[in-house]
Amino acid sequence: MTAPAPIRHYLQFSDFTADEYAYLLERAALIKRKFKAYEKHHTLTDRTLALIFEKASTRTRVSFEAGMYQLGGSVVHLTSGDSQLGRSEPVEDTARVISRMVDAVMIRTFEQERLQRFAAHSRVPVINGLTNEYHPCQILADIFTYTEHRGSICGKTVAWIGDGNNMANTWAQAAALLGFELRVSTPRGYEVDTALAALDGGGKGWQNFADPRQACAGADLVTTDVWTSMGYEAENEARRKAVANWRVDESLMRMAKPDALFMHCLPAHRGEEVTAEVIDGPQSVVWDEAENRMHVQKALLEYLLLGRQ
Ligand code: CP
Ligand code: NVA
């Protein structure tokens, strides 16, 4: 008898290799083509995905829920407010119970450590749907989107402007793994955490720039995110003051290559981290980014449950 394959989780971007990402990007392209042609792609018939949200969501919920149904499966949706998680049931017990009834679990929560505790007690693959530290599904969608528009991201330059948050940490991991340069410009006090951003603690693949204009100079892609992430609302006023000069506007975009793309994971605040002219302008691919969440996550779910197809 052969031993069962060990469970794979997707808790941070560095959980997969560059070769696995190459496969996932190719598979997501196929899945997207079939979706656009109204062709059935029922590779997860009768499988169930649990979606646990301890923070708000629009894109993550709809993309996983619609995606799972399109794969022939179904979903169960829970929040802290309507489950025993909100009444202090230990996350370990929740993991033991839920993972006996479903085939995979996606969680959006606060500390990465909470997600890791869930995964350590789960019998099925666990996916990070955003934590304070990381947002790997979004970066997977962003890299897929870049590839669709401009080809491989390897060797390209990405400028991150604004808060050194979960998105920035995940971009930094991706840069080291997939061989592109990440230039980060954040205000003092909101820097990317080197330990979180590195694959091996070395911080390879990304560089800090005090001046956002320098970070954007010659970039192939300029990207930003909200100044105040979910869970940090108490810091909102201080953050607005600190980050005010890190707004992506047309003058900053002019520093980048003429064909540079603009990305934002959304939700966006026009007039804060990005101007309406940029996010609604010709270089912006934010709607493709949002749609592509669904296609890449379908590839991810298939891969975690079935392996390479
Ligand atoms: N980008 C993203 O994760 O969006 P939601 O918060 O709406 O899920
Ligand atoms: N950095 C943001 C991303 C939202 C999708 C947050 O964590 O709130």
mmCIF file of C-alpha atoms and ligand atoms in Angstrom:
data_model
loop_
_atom_site.group_PDB
_atom_site.id
_atom_site.type_symbol
_atom_site.label_atom_id
_atom_site.label_comp_id
_atom_site.label_asym_id
_atom_site.label_seq_id
_atom_site.Cartn_x
_atom_site.Cartn_y
_atom_site.Cartn_z
ATOM 1 C CA MET A 1 0.000 0.000 0.000
ATOM 2 C CA THR A 2 1.380 3.456 -0.857
ATOM 3 C CA ALA A 3 1.189 6.189 1.753
ATOM 4 C CA PRO A 4 -1.311 8.971 1.027
ATOM 5 C CA ALA A 5 0.236 12.136 -0.447
ATOM 6 C CA PRO A 6 0.906 14.757 2.235
ATOM 7 C CA ILE A 7 -1.637 17.583 2.349
ATOM 8 C CA ARG A 8 -0.508 20.773 0.649
ATOM 9 C CA HIS A 9 -1.651 24.114 2.027
ATOM 10 C CA TYR A 10 -1.360 27.553 0.411
ATOM 11 C CA LEU A 11 -0.620 29.840 3.344
ATOM 12 C CA GLN A 12 1.890 32.191 1.738
ATOM 13 C CA PHE A 13 3.313 32.791 -1.730
ATOM 14 C CA SER A 14 6.566 30.983 -0.887
ATOM 15 C CA ASP A 15 4.679 27.710 -0.328
ATOM 16 C CA PHE A 16 4.985 26.928 -4.067
ATOM 17 C CA THR A 17 7.991 26.752 -6.366
ATOM 18 C CA ALA A 18 8.549 28.750 -9.563
ATOM 19 C CA ASP A 19 7.818 25.564 -11.528
ATOM 20 C CA GLU A 20 4.489 25.140 -9.750
ATOM 21 C CA TYR A 21 3.618 28.760 -10.547
ATOM 22 C CA ALA A 22 4.443 28.196 -14.215
ATOM 23 C CA TYR A 23 1.996 25.270 -14.208
ATOM 24 C CA LEU A 24 -0.721 27.251 -12.365
ATOM 25 C CA LEU A 25 -0.474 30.218 -14.757
ATOM 26 C CA GLU A 26 -0.805 27.932 -17.763
ATOM 27 C CA ARG A 27 -3.680 26.010 -16.216
ATOM 28 C CA ALA A 28 -5.490 29.238 -15.240
ATOM 29 C CA ALA A 29 -5.229 30.419 -18.865
ATOM 30 C CA LEU A 30 -6.888 27.189 -20.056
ATOM 31 C CA ILE A 31 -9.595 27.426 -17.392
ATOM 32 C CA LYS A 32 -10.262 31.054 -18.358
ATOM 33 C CA ARG A 33 -10.521 30.196 -22.072
ATOM 34 C CA LYS A 34 -13.056 27.459 -21.302
ATOM 35 C CA PHE A 35 -15.056 29.809 -19.045
ATOM 36 C CA LYS A 36 -15.210 32.434 -21.809
ATOM 37 C CA ALA A 37 -16.372 29.779 -24.307
ATOM 38 C CA TYR A 38 -19.102 28.505 -21.902
ATOM 39 C CA GLU A 39 -17.406 25.093 -21.858
ATOM 40 C CA LYS A 40 -17.983 22.926 -18.804
ATOM 41 C CA HIS A 41 -14.927 22.259 -16.648
ATOM 42 C CA HIS A 42 -16.183 19.998 -13.864
ATOM 43 C CA THR A 43 -12.980 18.718 -12.305
ATOM 44 C CA LEU A 44 -14.191 19.046 -8.692
ATOM 45 C CA THR A 45 -17.626 17.451 -8.935
ATOM 46 C CA ASP A 46 -19.093 16.704 -5.501
ATOM 47 C CA ARG A 47 -16.203 18.418 -3.697
ATOM 48 C CA THR A 48 -16.973 21.046 -1.062
ATOM 49 C CA LEU A 49 -15.006 24.163 -0.137
ATOM 50 C CA ALA A 50 -15.566 25.931 3.201
ATOM 51 C CA LEU A 51 -15.067 29.701 3.115
ATOM 52 C CA ILE A 52 -14.376 31.303 6.494
ATOM 53 C CA PHE A 53 -14.362 35.098 6.679
ATOM 54 C CA GLU A 54 -13.250 36.903 9.823
ATOM 55 C CA LYS A 55 -12.923 40.128 7.772
ATOM 56 C CA ALA A 56 -15.118 41.646 5.039
ATOM 57 C CA SER A 57 -14.826 40.632 1.379
ATOM 58 C CA THR A 58 -16.405 41.117 -2.017
ATOM 59 C CA ARG A 59 -13.937 39.723 -4.588
ATOM 60 C CA THR A 60 -12.541 36.862 -2.535
ATOM 61 C CA ARG A 61 -15.966 35.554 -1.622
ATOM 62 C CA VAL A 62 -17.491 35.817 -5.087
ATOM 63 C CA SER A 63 -14.416 34.473 -6.905
ATOM 64 C CA PHE A 64 -14.070 31.387 -4.695
ATOM 65 C CA GLU A 65 -17.814 30.761 -4.516
ATOM 66 C CA ALA A 66 -18.545 31.180 -8.228
ATOM 67 C CA GLY A 67 -15.311 29.357 -9.121
ATOM 68 C CA MET A 68 -16.093 26.330 -6.979
ATOM 69 C CA TYR A 69 -19.585 25.984 -8.506
ATOM 70 C CA GLN A 70 -18.072 26.289 -11.993
ATOM 71 C CA LEU A 71 -15.771 23.366 -11.122
ATOM 72 C CA GLY A 72 -18.833 21.261 -10.279
ATOM 73 C CA GLY A 73 -18.435 21.590 -6.511
ATOM 74 C CA SER A 74 -20.189 23.517 -3.783
ATOM 75 C CA VAL A 75 -19.336 25.876 -0.923
ATOM 76 C CA VAL A 76 -20.211 26.494 2.703
ATOM 77 C CA HIS A 77 -19.801 30.099 3.861
ATOM 78 C CA LEU A 78 -19.076 31.062 7.484
ATOM 79 C CA THR A 79 -18.161 34.282 9.250
ATOM 80 C CA SER A 80 -16.989 34.896 12.820
ATOM 81 C CA GLY A 81 -20.351 36.548 13.468
ATOM 82 C CA ASP A 82 -22.474 33.554 12.477
ATOM 83 C CA SER A 83 -20.260 30.700 13.690
ATOM 84 C CA GLN A 84 -18.810 29.564 17.023
ATOM 85 C CA LEU A 85 -15.484 31.140 15.998
ATOM 86 C CA GLY A 86 -16.979 34.440 17.133
ATOM 87 C CA ARG A 87 -17.837 32.871 20.503
ATOM 88 C CA SER A 88 -14.263 31.766 21.247
ATOM 89 C CA GLU A 89 -14.338 28.161 20.017
ATOM 90 C CA PRO A 90 -10.626 27.387 19.555
ATOM 91 C CA VAL A 91 -9.468 27.600 15.963
ATOM 92 C CA GLU A 92 -7.850 24.151 16.367
ATOM 93 C CA ASP A 93 -11.220 22.555 17.245
ATOM 94 C CA THR A 94 -12.929 24.393 14.389
ATOM 95 C CA ALA A 95 -10.285 23.057 11.999
ATOM 96 C CA ARG A 96 -10.651 19.475 13.235
ATOM 97 C CA VAL A 97 -14.439 19.581 12.789
ATOM 98 C CA ILE A 98 -14.775 21.437 9.495
ATOM 99 C CA SER A 99 -12.003 19.474 7.798
ATOM 100 C CA ARG A 100 -13.876 16.202 8.440
ATOM 101 C CA MET A 101 -16.787 17.471 6.353
ATOM 102 C CA VAL A 102 -15.300 19.394 3.434
ATOM 103 C CA ASP A 103 -12.486 18.903 0.901
ATOM 104 C CA ALA A 104 -10.721 22.266 1.272
ATOM 105 C CA VAL A 105 -10.945 25.406 3.399
ATOM 106 C CA MET A 106 -10.255 29.044 2.538
ATOM 107 C CA ILE A 107 -9.775 31.433 5.451
ATOM 108 C CA ARG A 108 -9.561 35.214 5.634
ATOM 109 C CA THR A 109 -8.434 36.219 9.101
ATOM 110 C CA PHE A 110 -6.167 38.505 11.138
ATOM 111 C CA GLU A 111 -2.828 36.998 12.234
ATOM 112 C CA GLN A 112 -1.014 34.565 9.943
ATOM 113 C CA GLU A 113 -0.366 32.544 13.071
ATOM 114 C CA ARG A 114 -4.119 31.876 13.430
ATOM 115 C CA LEU A 115 -4.247 30.563 9.867
ATOM 116 C CA GLN A 116 -1.216 28.362 10.555
ATOM 117 C CA ARG A 117 -2.863 26.931 13.676
ATOM 118 C CA PHE A 118 -5.955 26.104 11.636
ATOM 119 C CA ALA A 119 -3.855 24.430 8.933
ATOM 120 C CA ALA A 120 -1.889 22.410 11.482
ATOM 121 C CA HIS A 121 -5.140 20.795 12.642
ATOM 122 C CA SER A 122 -6.835 20.420 9.264
ATOM 123 C CA ARG A 123 -7.190 17.135 7.372
ATOM 124 C CA VAL A 124 -7.664 19.028 4.095
ATOM 125 C CA PRO A 125 -5.824 21.787 2.184
ATOM 126 C CA VAL A 126 -6.127 25.282 3.647
ATOM 127 C CA ILE A 127 -5.864 28.432 1.503
ATOM 128 C CA ASN A 128 -4.958 31.925 2.724
ATOM 129 C CA GLY A 129 -7.734 34.277 1.584
ATOM 130 C CA LEU A 130 -5.845 37.240 3.193
ATOM 131 C CA THR A 131 -4.204 37.724 6.561
ATOM 132 C CA ASN A 132 -2.573 40.782 8.137
ATOM 133 C CA GLU A 133 0.715 39.500 6.720
ATOM 134 C CA TYR A 134 -0.047 38.041 3.261
ATOM 135 C CA HIS A 135 -2.513 37.898 0.341
ATOM 136 C CA PRO A 136 -1.074 35.189 -1.957
ATOM 137 C CA CYS A 137 -4.202 34.535 -4.069
ATOM 138 C CA GLN A 138 -4.246 38.206 -5.060
ATOM 139 C CA ILE A 139 -0.596 38.243 -6.128
ATOM 140 C CA LEU A 140 -1.167 35.050 -8.107
ATOM 141 C CA ALA A 141 -4.005 36.843 -9.928
ATOM 142 C CA ASP A 142 -1.862 39.951 -10.421
ATOM 143 C CA ILE A 143 1.009 38.000 -11.952
ATOM 144 C CA PHE A 144 -1.427 36.129 -14.197
ATOM 145 C CA THR A 145 -2.863 39.511 -15.259
ATOM 146 C CA TYR A 146 0.597 40.918 -15.964
ATOM 147 C CA THR A 147 1.439 37.841 -18.038
ATOM 148 C CA GLU A 148 -1.780 38.143 -20.058
ATOM 149 C CA HIS A 149 -1.016 41.766 -20.938
ATOM 150 C CA ARG A 150 2.765 41.786 -21.275
ATOM 151 C CA GLY A 151 4.146 38.218 -21.155
ATOM 152 C CA SER A 152 6.417 36.801 -18.463
ATOM 153 C CA ILE A 153 7.083 39.004 -15.425
ATOM 154 C CA CYS A 154 10.582 37.498 -15.053
ATOM 155 C CA GLY A 155 13.210 40.252 -15.398
ATOM 156 C CA LYS A 156 10.624 43.063 -15.183
ATOM 157 C CA THR A 157 10.446 45.899 -12.635
ATOM 158 C CA VAL A 158 7.470 46.359 -10.304
ATOM 159 C CA ALA A 159 7.050 49.497 -8.162
ATOM 160 C CA TRP A 160 5.099 49.199 -4.900
ATOM 161 C CA ILE A 161 3.944 52.605 -3.613
ATOM 162 C CA GLY A 162 2.349 53.211 -0.180
ATOM 163 C CA ASP A 163 1.838 51.097 2.906
ATOM 164 C CA GLY A 164 4.219 48.160 3.484
ATOM 165 C CA ASN A 165 1.295 45.813 4.067
ATOM 166 C CA ASN A 166 0.165 42.229 3.346
ATOM 167 C CA MET A 167 0.176 42.888 -0.410
ATOM 168 C CA ALA A 168 3.690 44.383 -0.327
ATOM 169 C CA ASN A 169 5.045 41.430 1.692
ATOM 170 C CA THR A 170 3.552 39.011 -0.809
ATOM 171 C CA TRP A 171 4.900 40.924 -3.830
ATOM 172 C CA ALA A 172 8.351 40.742 -2.210
ATOM 173 C CA GLN A 173 8.129 36.959 -1.839
ATOM 174 C CA ALA A 174 6.981 36.684 -5.445
ATOM 175 C CA ALA A 175 9.864 38.848 -6.715
ATOM 176 C CA ALA A 176 12.468 36.613 -5.100
ATOM 177 C CA LEU A 177 10.745 33.457 -6.346
ATOM 178 C CA LEU A 178 9.845 34.479 -9.899
ATOM 179 C CA GLY A 179 12.877 36.629 -10.736
ATOM 180 C CA PHE A 180 11.589 40.170 -11.085
ATOM 181 C CA GLU A 181 12.731 43.344 -9.359
ATOM 182 C CA LEU A 182 10.437 44.880 -6.727
ATOM 183 C CA ARG A 183 11.025 48.521 -5.807
ATOM 184 C CA VAL A 184 9.233 49.484 -2.634
ATOM 185 C CA SER A 185 8.567 53.051 -1.548
ATOM 186 C CA THR A 186 6.772 53.476 1.779
ATOM 187 C CA PRO A 187 6.718 56.306 4.314
ATOM 188 C CA ARG A 188 8.890 56.007 7.398
ATOM 189 C CA GLY A 189 7.210 53.793 9.974
ATOM 190 C CA TYR A 190 5.244 51.830 7.355
ATOM 191 C CA GLU A 191 8.107 49.860 5.801
ATOM 192 C CA VAL A 192 7.867 46.297 4.549
ATOM 193 C CA ASP A 193 8.823 43.861 7.306
ATOM 194 C CA THR A 194 12.009 42.176 6.074
ATOM 195 C CA ALA A 195 11.321 38.917 7.891
ATOM 196 C CA LEU A 196 7.812 38.606 6.428
ATOM 197 C CA ALA A 197 8.844 39.619 2.939
ATOM 198 C CA ALA A 198 11.825 37.332 2.560
ATOM 199 C CA LEU A 199 11.768 33.738 1.446
ATOM 200 C CA ASP A 200 14.727 32.885 3.609
ATOM 201 C CA GLY A 201 15.232 35.957 5.773
ATOM 202 C CA GLY A 202 17.586 37.473 3.206
ATOM 203 C CA GLY A 203 15.190 40.002 1.686
ATOM 204 C CA LYS A 204 16.395 39.189 -1.844
ATOM 205 C CA GLY A 205 14.437 40.450 -4.817
ATOM 206 C CA TRP A 206 13.309 43.824 -3.463
ATOM 207 C CA GLN A 207 14.790 47.211 -2.658
ATOM 208 C CA ASN A 208 13.610 50.242 -0.663
ATOM 209 C CA PHE A 209 13.343 53.738 -2.170
ATOM 210 C CA ALA A 210 12.650 56.781 0.005
ATOM 211 C CA ASP A 211 11.265 58.654 -3.009
ATOM 212 C CA PRO A 212 8.245 57.125 -4.794
ATOM 213 C CA ARG A 213 9.347 58.813 -8.042
ATOM 214 C CA GLN A 214 12.634 56.923 -7.967
ATOM 215 C CA ALA A 215 10.826 53.667 -7.264
ATOM 216 C CA CYS A 216 8.631 54.225 -10.323
ATOM 217 C CA ALA A 217 11.441 55.303 -12.677
ATOM 218 C CA GLY A 218 11.438 52.911 -15.638
ATOM 219 C CA ALA A 219 8.992 50.474 -13.968
ATOM 220 C CA ASP A 220 6.920 48.004 -16.019
ATOM 221 C CA LEU A 221 4.170 47.913 -13.418
ATOM 222 C CA VAL A 222 3.110 50.390 -10.724
ATOM 223 C CA THR A 223 0.922 49.080 -7.935
ATOM 224 C CA THR A 224 -0.525 50.308 -4.663
ATOM 225 C CA ASP A 225 -3.200 49.497 -2.097
ATOM 226 C CA VAL A 226 -5.304 51.180 0.577
ATOM 227 C CA TRP A 227 -3.473 53.260 3.173
ATOM 228 C CA THR A 228 -5.361 51.507 5.982
ATOM 229 C CA SER A 229 -5.832 47.762 5.729
ATOM 230 C CA MET A 230 -8.602 45.852 7.490
ATOM 231 C CA GLY A 231 -7.781 45.494 11.164
ATOM 232 C CA TYR A 232 -5.786 48.760 11.319
ATOM 233 C CA GLU A 233 -8.723 51.194 11.304
ATOM 234 C CA ALA A 234 -7.708 52.748 14.652
ATOM 235 C CA GLU A 235 -4.551 54.075 12.934
ATOM 236 C CA ASN A 236 -6.492 55.672 10.093
ATOM 237 C CA GLU A 237 -5.842 59.350 10.878
ATOM 238 C CA ALA A 238 -2.110 58.879 11.527
ATOM 239 C CA ARG A 239 -1.787 56.820 8.364
ATOM 240 C CA ARG A 240 -3.543 59.402 6.181
ATOM 241 C CA LYS A 241 -1.014 62.003 7.288
ATOM 242 C CA ALA A 242 2.037 59.760 6.918
ATOM 243 C CA VAL A 243 1.167 58.340 3.508
ATOM 244 C CA ALA A 244 -0.243 61.474 1.846
ATOM 245 C CA ASN A 245 2.782 61.864 -0.475
ATOM 246 C CA TRP A 246 2.580 58.259 -1.686
ATOM 247 C CA ARG A 247 -0.488 58.746 -3.903
ATOM 248 C CA VAL A 248 -0.212 57.232 -7.386
ATOM 249 C CA ASP A 249 -1.112 60.047 -9.767
ATOM 250 C CA GLU A 250 -0.418 60.786 -13.416
ATOM 251 C CA SER A 251 2.937 62.459 -12.691
ATOM 252 C CA LEU A 252 4.129 59.331 -10.862
ATOM 253 C CA MET A 253 2.888 57.113 -13.716
ATOM 254 C CA ARG A 254 4.860 59.280 -16.159
ATOM 255 C CA MET A 255 8.061 58.219 -14.348
ATOM 256 C CA ALA A 256 7.366 54.587 -15.312
ATOM 257 C CA LYS A 257 7.729 53.131 -18.821
ATOM 258 C CA PRO A 258 5.179 54.549 -21.291
ATOM 259 C CA ASP A 259 3.494 51.137 -21.537
ATOM 260 C CA ALA A 260 3.593 50.474 -17.762
ATOM 261 C CA LEU A 261 0.511 48.888 -16.243
ATOM 262 C CA PHE A 262 -1.241 50.054 -13.082
ATOM 263 C CA MET A 263 -2.668 47.546 -10.590
ATOM 264 C CA HIS A 264 -4.656 47.772 -7.345
ATOM 265 C CA CYS A 265 -6.168 44.752 -5.619
ATOM 266 C CA LEU A 266 -9.314 46.782 -4.717
ATOM 267 C CA PRO A 267 -11.275 48.082 -2.932
ATOM 268 C CA ALA A 268 -9.752 51.465 -3.866
ATOM 269 C CA HIS A 269 -10.174 54.972 -2.471
ATOM 270 C CA ARG A 270 -9.955 57.425 -5.351
ATOM 271 C CA GLY A 271 -8.175 60.581 -4.225
ATOM 272 C CA GLU A 272 -6.269 58.772 -1.479
ATOM 273 C CA GLU A 273 -3.762 56.094 -2.583
ATOM 274 C CA VAL A 274 -4.614 56.587 -6.290
ATOM 275 C CA THR A 275 -6.237 59.295 -8.382
ATOM 276 C CA ALA A 276 -9.332 58.610 -10.467
ATOM 277 C CA GLU A 277 -7.329 59.542 -13.595
ATOM 278 C CA VAL A 278 -4.932 56.646 -12.979
ATOM 279 C CA ILE A 279 -7.271 53.914 -11.756
ATOM 280 C CA ASP A 280 -9.861 54.726 -14.429
ATOM 281 C CA GLY A 281 -7.215 55.505 -17.053
ATOM 282 C CA PRO A 282 -5.790 53.524 -19.988
ATOM 283 C CA GLN A 283 -2.883 51.933 -18.080
ATOM 284 C CA SER A 284 -5.103 50.465 -15.373
ATOM 285 C CA VAL A 285 -5.911 46.737 -15.481
ATOM 286 C CA VAL A 286 -7.733 46.565 -12.140
ATOM 287 C CA TRP A 287 -10.906 44.945 -13.509
ATOM 288 C CA ASP A 288 -8.897 42.177 -15.184
ATOM 289 C CA GLU A 289 -7.064 41.664 -11.889
ATOM 290 C CA ALA A 290 -10.358 41.243 -10.047
ATOM 291 C CA GLU A 291 -11.803 38.816 -12.615
ATOM 292 C CA ASN A 292 -8.601 36.813 -12.728
ATOM 293 C CA ARG A 293 -8.912 36.012 -9.028
ATOM 294 C CA MET A 294 -11.556 33.480 -10.057
ATOM 295 C CA HIS A 295 -9.561 31.838 -12.837
ATOM 296 C CA VAL A 296 -6.325 31.434 -10.869
ATOM 297 C CA GLN A 297 -8.125 30.194 -7.768
ATOM 298 C CA LYS A 298 -9.917 27.524 -9.808
ATOM 299 C CA ALA A 299 -6.475 26.354 -10.966
ATOM 300 C CA LEU A 300 -5.226 26.496 -7.368
ATOM 301 C CA LEU A 301 -8.155 24.481 -5.983
ATOM 302 C CA GLU A 302 -7.739 21.829 -8.668
ATOM 303 C CA TYR A 303 -3.995 21.644 -7.988
ATOM 304 C CA LEU A 304 -4.367 21.306 -4.224
ATOM 305 C CA LEU A 305 -7.070 18.637 -4.519
ATOM 306 C CA LEU A 306 -6.029 16.691 -7.619
ATOM 307 C CA GLY A 307 -2.421 17.615 -8.416
ATOM 308 C CA ARG A 308 -1.316 18.329 -11.987
ATOM 309 C CA GLN A 309 -3.929 17.549 -14.626
HETATM 310 N N1 CP B 1 -8.867 42.189 -3.368
HETATM 311 C C1 CP B 1 -9.623 41.540 -2.477
HETATM 312 O O1 CP B 1 -9.182 40.586 -1.802
HETATM 313 O O2 CP B 1 -10.889 42.015 -2.405
HETATM 314 P P1 CP B 1 -11.987 41.657 -1.306
HETATM 315 O O3 CP B 1 -11.529 42.256 0.005
HETATM 316 O O4 CP B 1 -13.256 42.295 -1.811
HETATM 317 O O5 CP B 1 -12.115 40.168 -1.195
HETATM 318 N N1 NVA B 2 -4.360 45.444 2.245
HETATM 319 C C1 NVA B 2 -5.796 45.351 2.166
HETATM 320 C C2 NVA B 2 -6.194 44.445 1.046
HETATM 321 C C3 NVA B 2 -7.677 44.298 0.843
HETATM 322 C C4 NVA B 2 -8.032 43.295 -0.208
HETATM 323 C C5 NVA B 2 -6.350 44.837 3.488
HETATM 324 O O1 NVA B 2 -5.735 43.949 4.076
HETATM 325 O O2 NVA B 2 -7.374 45.348 3.928
#
